[in-house]
PDB file of C-alpha atoms in Angstrom:
ATOM      1  CA  MET A   1      23.620  73.781 -15.784  1.00 88.00           C
ATOM      2  CA  LEU A   2      20.446  72.682 -17.670  1.00 93.00           C
ATOM      3  CA  LEU A   3      19.364  69.284 -16.609  1.00 92.00           C
ATOM      4  CA  TYR A   4      16.794  67.495 -18.804  1.00 94.00           C
ATOM      5  CA  ALA A   5      15.444  64.102 -19.219  1.00 94.00           C
ATOM      6  CA  PRO A   6      15.676  62.531 -22.737  1.00 95.00           C
ATOM      7  CA  LEU A   7      12.330  62.540 -24.471  1.00 97.00           C
ATOM      8  CA  PRO A   8      11.450  58.855 -24.276  1.00 96.00           C
ATOM      9  CA  ASP A   9      12.343  58.991 -20.504  1.00 94.00           C
ATOM     10  CA  PHE A  10      10.217  62.077 -19.943  1.00 96.00           C
ATOM     11  CA  LEU A  11       7.272  60.410 -21.764  1.00 97.00           C
ATOM     12  CA  ALA A  12       7.667  57.219 -19.736  1.00 96.00           C
ATOM     13  CA  SER A  13       7.762  59.290 -16.503  1.00 94.00           C
ATOM     14  CA  VAL A  14       4.565  61.035 -17.511  1.00 97.00           C
ATOM     15  CA  ALA A  15       2.851  57.919 -18.479  1.00 97.00           C
ATOM     16  CA  ARG A  16       3.874  55.928 -15.351  1.00 94.00           C
ATOM     17  CA  LYS A  17       2.987  58.704 -12.792  1.00 93.00           C
ATOM     18  CA  GLY A  18      -0.594  58.764 -14.079  1.00 94.00           C
ATOM     19  CA  LEU A  19      -3.473  61.206 -13.793  1.00 96.00           C
ATOM     20  CA  TRP A  20      -1.824  63.919 -11.918  1.00 96.00           C
ATOM     21  CA  CYS A  21       1.305  64.152 -13.774  1.00 96.00           C
ATOM     22  CA  ARG A  22      -0.765  64.228 -17.102  1.00 97.00           C
ATOM     23  CA  LEU A  23      -2.526  66.972 -15.657  1.00 97.00           C
ATOM     24  CA  TRP A  24       0.681  68.826 -14.679  1.00 97.00           C
ATOM     25  CA  VAL A  25       2.076  68.771 -18.096  1.00 97.00           C
ATOM     26  CA  ARG A  26      -1.212  70.205 -19.370  1.00 97.00           C
ATOM     27  CA  GLU A  27      -0.815  73.074 -16.909  1.00 97.00           C
ATOM     28  CA  LEU A  28       2.858  73.436 -17.777  1.00 96.00           C
ATOM     29  CA  LEU A  29       1.991  73.961 -21.476  1.00 97.00           C
ATOM     30  CA  GLU A  30      -0.836  76.147 -20.668  1.00 96.00           C
ATOM     31  CA  GLY A  31       1.732  78.572 -18.826  1.00 96.00           C
ATOM     32  CA  MET A  32       4.323  78.134 -21.721  1.00 96.00           C
ATOM     33  CA  LEU A  33       1.497  79.053 -24.351  1.00 96.00           C
ATOM     34  CA  ARG A  34       0.558  82.109 -22.144  1.00 96.00           C
ATOM     35  CA  GLU A  35       4.231  83.196 -22.210  1.00 96.00           C
ATOM     36  CA  ARG A  36       4.419  82.664 -25.811  1.00 95.00           C
ATOM     37  CA  LEU A  37       7.147  80.132 -25.506  1.00 95.00           C
ATOM     38  CA  VAL A  38       5.724  77.761 -27.803  1.00 96.00           C
ATOM     39  CA  ASP A  39       6.006  78.064 -31.597  1.00 95.00           C
ATOM     40  CA  LEU A  40       5.828  74.571 -33.263  1.00 96.00           C
ATOM     41  CA  GLY A  41       3.387  75.371 -36.078  1.00 94.00           C
ATOM     42  CA  PHE A  42       0.248  74.365 -34.419  1.00 96.00           C
ATOM     43  CA  GLU A  43      -2.938  76.621 -34.251  1.00 94.00           C
ATOM     44  CA  PRO A  44      -4.237  77.355 -30.586  1.00 89.00           C
ATOM     45  CA  ASN A  45      -7.154  74.819 -30.833  1.00 92.00           C
ATOM     46  CA  ASP A  46      -4.906  72.154 -32.089  1.00 96.00           C
ATOM     47  CA  TYR A  47      -3.547  71.738 -28.465  1.00 95.00           C
ATOM     48  CA  PHE A  48      -7.020  70.497 -27.304  1.00 93.00           C
ATOM     49  CA  ARG A  49      -6.912  67.565 -29.901  1.00 96.00           C
ATOM     50  CA  LEU A  50      -3.635  66.150 -28.494  1.00 98.00           C
ATOM     51  CA  SER A  51      -3.316  63.263 -26.150  1.00 97.00           C
ATOM     52  CA  ASP A  52      -1.705  63.806 -22.820  1.00 97.00           C
ATOM     53  CA  LEU A  53       1.639  62.450 -24.039  1.00 98.00           C
ATOM     54  CA  GLN A  54       1.605  64.579 -27.053  1.00 98.00           C
ATOM     55  CA  VAL A  55       1.048  67.581 -24.866  1.00 98.00           C
ATOM     56  CA  ALA A  56       3.962  66.474 -22.736  1.00 98.00           C
ATOM     57  CA  ALA A  57       5.978  66.094 -25.892  1.00 98.00           C
ATOM     58  CA  VAL A  58       5.020  69.589 -27.040  1.00 98.00           C
ATOM     59  CA  GLY A  59       6.156  71.046 -23.745  1.00 97.00           C
ATOM     60  CA  TRP A  60       9.416  69.059 -23.778  1.00 98.00           C
ATOM     61  CA  ILE A  61      10.288  70.324 -27.231  1.00 98.00           C
ATOM     62  CA  ALA A  62       9.465  73.990 -26.202  1.00 97.00           C
ATOM     63  CA  GLN A  63      11.654  73.746 -23.239  1.00 96.00           C
ATOM     64  CA  HIS A  64      14.522  72.105 -25.463  1.00 96.00           C
ATOM     65  CA  ARG A  65      14.336  75.133 -27.652  1.00 97.00           C
ATOM     66  CA  LEU A  66      14.480  77.386 -24.784  1.00 96.00           C
ATOM     67  CA  PHE A  67      17.519  75.508 -23.376  1.00 96.00           C
ATOM     68  CA  ALA A  68      19.343  75.507 -26.814  1.00 96.00           C
ATOM     69  CA  THR A  69      18.703  79.222 -26.965  1.00 96.00           C
ATOM     70  CA  LEU A  70      20.047  79.843 -23.351  1.00 96.00           C
ATOM     71  CA  ALA A  71      23.189  77.578 -24.136  1.00 96.00           C
ATOM     72  CA  ALA A  72      23.747  79.429 -27.300  1.00 95.00           C
ATOM     73  CA  ALA A  73      23.396  82.880 -25.737  1.00 97.00           C
ATOM     74  CA  HIS A  74      25.738  82.084 -22.937  1.00 97.00           C
ATOM     75  CA  PRO A  75      28.723  79.993 -24.252  1.00 95.00           C
ATOM     76  CA  GLY A  76      30.995  78.603 -21.585  1.00 91.00           C
ATOM     77  CA  ARG A  77      28.629  79.582 -18.920  1.00 93.00           C
ATOM     78  CA  VAL A  78      25.500  77.326 -19.587  1.00 95.00           C
ATOM     79  CA  PHE A  79      25.935  73.719 -20.058  1.00 96.00           C
ATOM     80  CA  THR A  80      23.361  70.849 -20.558  1.00 96.00           C
ATOM     81  CA  LEU A  81      23.289  67.436 -19.092  1.00 95.00           C
ATOM     82  CA  SER A  82      20.775  64.680 -19.579  1.00 94.00           C
ATOM     83  CA  SER A  83      19.492  62.924 -16.349  1.00 88.00           C
ATOM     84  CA  ASP A  84      20.584  59.530 -17.733  1.00 86.00           C
ATOM     85  CA  ARG A  85      24.159  60.688 -18.243  1.00 90.00           C
ATOM     86  CA  LEU A  86      24.003  62.221 -14.612  1.00 86.00           C
ATOM     87  CA  MET A  87      22.714  59.014 -13.212  1.00 83.00           C
ATOM     88  CA  ALA A  88      25.082  56.816 -15.076  1.00 83.00           C
ATOM     89  CA  ASP A  89      28.094  58.567 -13.813  1.00 84.00           C
ATOM     90  CA  PRO A  90      27.464  61.232 -11.334  1.00 83.00           C
ATOM     91  CA  ALA A  91      30.996  61.378 -10.184  1.00 83.00           C
ATOM     92  CA  ARG A  92      32.102  62.388 -13.740  1.00 88.00           C
ATOM     93  CA  ALA A  93      29.389  64.976 -13.786  1.00 88.00           C
ATOM     94  CA  LEU A  94      30.555  66.564 -10.440  1.00 85.00           C
ATOM     95  CA  GLY A  95      34.042  66.538 -11.857  1.00 87.00           C
ATOM     96  CA  ALA A  96      33.064  68.301 -14.916  1.00 91.00           C
ATOM     97  CA  LEU A  97      31.322  70.881 -13.021  1.00 88.00           C
ATOM     98  CA  ALA A  98      34.282  71.289 -10.771  1.00 88.00           C
ATOM     99  CA  ARG A  99      36.653  71.737 -13.666  1.00 89.00           C
ATOM    100  CA  ARG A 100      34.494  74.583 -15.132  1.00 90.00           C
ATOM    101  CA  GLY A 101      34.362  76.198 -11.629  1.00 88.00           C
ATOM    102  CA  PHE A 102      30.731  75.777 -10.894  1.00 88.00           C
ATOM    103  CA  ILE A 103      31.629  73.746  -7.624  1.00 83.00           C
ATOM    104  CA  PRO A 104      34.767  73.544  -5.548  1.00 84.00           C
ATOM    105  CA  GLU A 105      37.263  70.948  -6.645  1.00 82.00           C
ATOM    106  CA  SER A 106      37.424  69.883  -2.947  1.00 76.00           C
ATOM    107  CA  ALA A 107      33.636  69.217  -3.042  1.00 70.00           C
ATOM    108  CA  ALA A 108      33.779  67.047  -6.047  1.00 67.00           C
ATOM    109  CA  ALA A 109      36.903  65.101  -4.584  1.00 66.00           C
ATOM    110  CA  ALA A 110      35.798  64.919  -0.943  1.00 59.00           C
ATOM    111  CA  GLY A 111      32.777  62.430  -1.536  1.00 61.00           C
ATOM    112  CA  LEU A 112      29.934  65.016  -2.332  1.00 64.00           C
ATOM    113  CA  LEU A 113      28.292  61.912  -3.987  1.00 66.00           C
ATOM    114  CA  ASP A 114      28.241  60.209  -0.570  1.00 65.00           C
ATOM    115  CA  ALA A 115      27.212  63.010   1.412  1.00 64.00           C
ATOM    116  CA  ASN A 116      24.602  64.384  -0.746  1.00 71.00           C
ATOM    117  CA  PRO A 117      21.252  62.540  -0.479  1.00 73.00           C
ATOM    118  CA  ALA A 118      20.069  63.891  -3.817  1.00 73.00           C
ATOM    119  CA  PHE A 119      21.911  61.010  -5.588  1.00 73.00           C
ATOM    120  CA  ARG A 120      20.287  58.320  -3.254  1.00 77.00           C
ATOM    121  CA  ARG A 121      16.678  59.516  -2.956  1.00 79.00           C
ATOM    122  CA  HIS A 122      13.953  59.857  -5.302  1.00 77.00           C
ATOM    123  CA  SER A 123      13.378  63.557  -6.422  1.00 75.00           C
ATOM    124  CA  LYS A 124       9.661  63.395  -6.117  1.00 76.00           C
ATOM    125  CA  ASP A 125       8.834  61.350  -2.823  1.00 81.00           C
ATOM    126  CA  GLY A 126      12.170  61.156  -0.986  1.00 80.00           C
ATOM    127  CA  ARG A 127      12.354  57.281  -0.856  1.00 82.00           C
ATOM    128  CA  ASP A 128      15.584  55.426  -1.443  1.00 80.00           C
ATOM    129  CA  PHE A 129      16.586  55.229  -4.985  1.00 80.00           C
ATOM    130  CA  SER A 130      19.184  53.952  -7.414  1.00 79.00           C
ATOM    131  CA  PRO A 131      20.069  53.635 -11.094  1.00 79.00           C
ATOM    132  CA  GLU A 132      18.778  50.091 -10.821  1.00 85.00           C
ATOM    133  CA  ALA A 133      15.414  51.364  -9.412  1.00 84.00           C
ATOM    134  CA  ARG A 134      15.193  53.928 -11.970  1.00 84.00           C
ATOM    135  CA  ALA A 135      15.745  51.275 -14.701  1.00 88.00           C
ATOM    136  CA  LEU A 136      13.049  49.140 -13.177  1.00 91.00           C
ATOM    137  CA  GLU A 137      10.658  52.063 -13.194  1.00 89.00           C
ATOM    138  CA  ARG A 138      11.289  52.761 -16.872  1.00 90.00           C
ATOM    139  CA  ALA A 139      10.758  49.030 -17.744  1.00 95.00           C
ATOM    140  CA  ALA A 140       7.432  48.982 -15.704  1.00 94.00           C
ATOM    141  CA  ALA A 141       6.336  52.244 -17.804  1.00 94.00           C
ATOM    142  CA  ASP A 142       7.441  50.633 -21.061  1.00 95.00           C
ATOM    143  CA  ALA A 143       5.604  47.428 -20.288  1.00 96.00           C
ATOM    144  CA  ALA A 144       2.356  49.309 -19.469  1.00 96.00           C
ATOM    145  CA  HIS A 145       2.478  52.213 -21.962  1.00 97.00           C
ATOM    146  CA  GLY A 146       5.238  51.170 -24.366  1.00 97.00           C
ATOM    147  CA  ASP A 147       3.041  51.497 -27.586  1.00 98.00           C
ATOM    148  CA  GLU A 148       1.870  55.012 -26.622  1.00 97.00           C
ATOM    149  CA  ILE A 149       5.223  56.209 -25.655  1.00 97.00           C
ATOM    150  CA  ALA A 150       6.817  54.819 -29.066  1.00 98.00           C
ATOM    151  CA  LYS A 151       4.235  56.412 -31.075  1.00 98.00           C
ATOM    152  CA  VAL A 152       4.472  59.811 -29.410  1.00 98.00           C
ATOM    153  CA  HIS A 153       8.022  59.646 -29.396  1.00 98.00           C
ATOM    154  CA  ASP A 154       8.007  59.221 -33.297  1.00 98.00           C
ATOM    155  CA  TRP A 155       5.357  62.020 -33.729  1.00 98.00           C
ATOM    156  CA  ALA A 156       7.558  64.366 -31.456  1.00 98.00           C
ATOM    157  CA  ARG A 157      10.497  63.797 -33.567  1.00 98.00           C
ATOM    158  CA  ALA A 158       8.635  64.812 -36.574  1.00 98.00           C
ATOM    159  CA  VAL A 159       7.329  67.905 -35.049  1.00 98.00           C
ATOM    160  CA  ALA A 160      10.660  68.797 -33.710  1.00 98.00           C
ATOM    161  CA  ALA A 161      12.360  68.328 -37.081  1.00 97.00           C
ATOM    162  CA  SER A 162       9.555  70.307 -38.934  1.00 97.00           C
ATOM    163  CA  ALA A 163      10.050  73.279 -36.153  1.00 97.00           C
ATOM    164  CA  GLY A 164      13.772  73.156 -36.353  1.00 96.00           C
ATOM    165  CA  VAL A 165      14.306  72.002 -32.855  1.00 96.00           C
ATOM    166  CA  ALA A 166      17.314  69.494 -32.517  1.00 93.00           C
ATOM    167  CA  LEU A 167      16.607  66.905 -29.965  1.00 92.00           C
ATOM    168  CA  ASP A 168      20.316  66.697 -28.921  1.00 91.00           C
ATOM    169  CA  LEU A 169      21.102  70.148 -27.180  1.00 95.00           C
ATOM    170  CA  PRO A 170      24.237  71.975 -27.492  1.00 95.00           C
ATOM    171  CA  ALA A 171      26.916  72.699 -24.772  1.00 96.00           C
ATOM    172  CA  ALA A 172      26.923  69.217 -23.261  1.00 95.00           C
ATOM    173  CA  LEU A 173      28.590  69.220 -19.875  1.00 95.00           C
ATOM    174  CA  LEU A 174      29.778  65.627 -20.773  1.00 93.00           C
ATOM    175  CA  ASP A 175      30.991  64.322 -24.037  1.00 83.00           C
TER     176      ASP A 175
END
């Protein structure tokens, strides 16, 4: 299963986390460029003229293209799921994984959600976390960086459309 953050959520996360995350997205893009995984119509020097969030968006778009390619190459074996869908209804996501044979039905039915700290802990720092805490973090990012996030999101949608990259991935685990 390919788990991804929707583009606005990803941009908000990068903006909220500050300098180290902004540097990380640049390192990620550098590696993707080195491996020739980015083909969005830019010249090599163009990447130096992008803002941090534009760099993040370019990496997200390139990963989205890669995920779509993987899902198309392995129908019935590779599924996609957005993090917001997972967090909104993790039991449904686990049930869908079990129905497709990725986890045992017994694990999905036996309270895997309650037993697994991954659904109650922040993935980056391990502190207690919940869908409500996630919404508060997103609201804080929007309050501080909303204008930049919105502008880069619009720009990224245009870049993706120009490059023929769909923002909605195929092979969704949940309808």
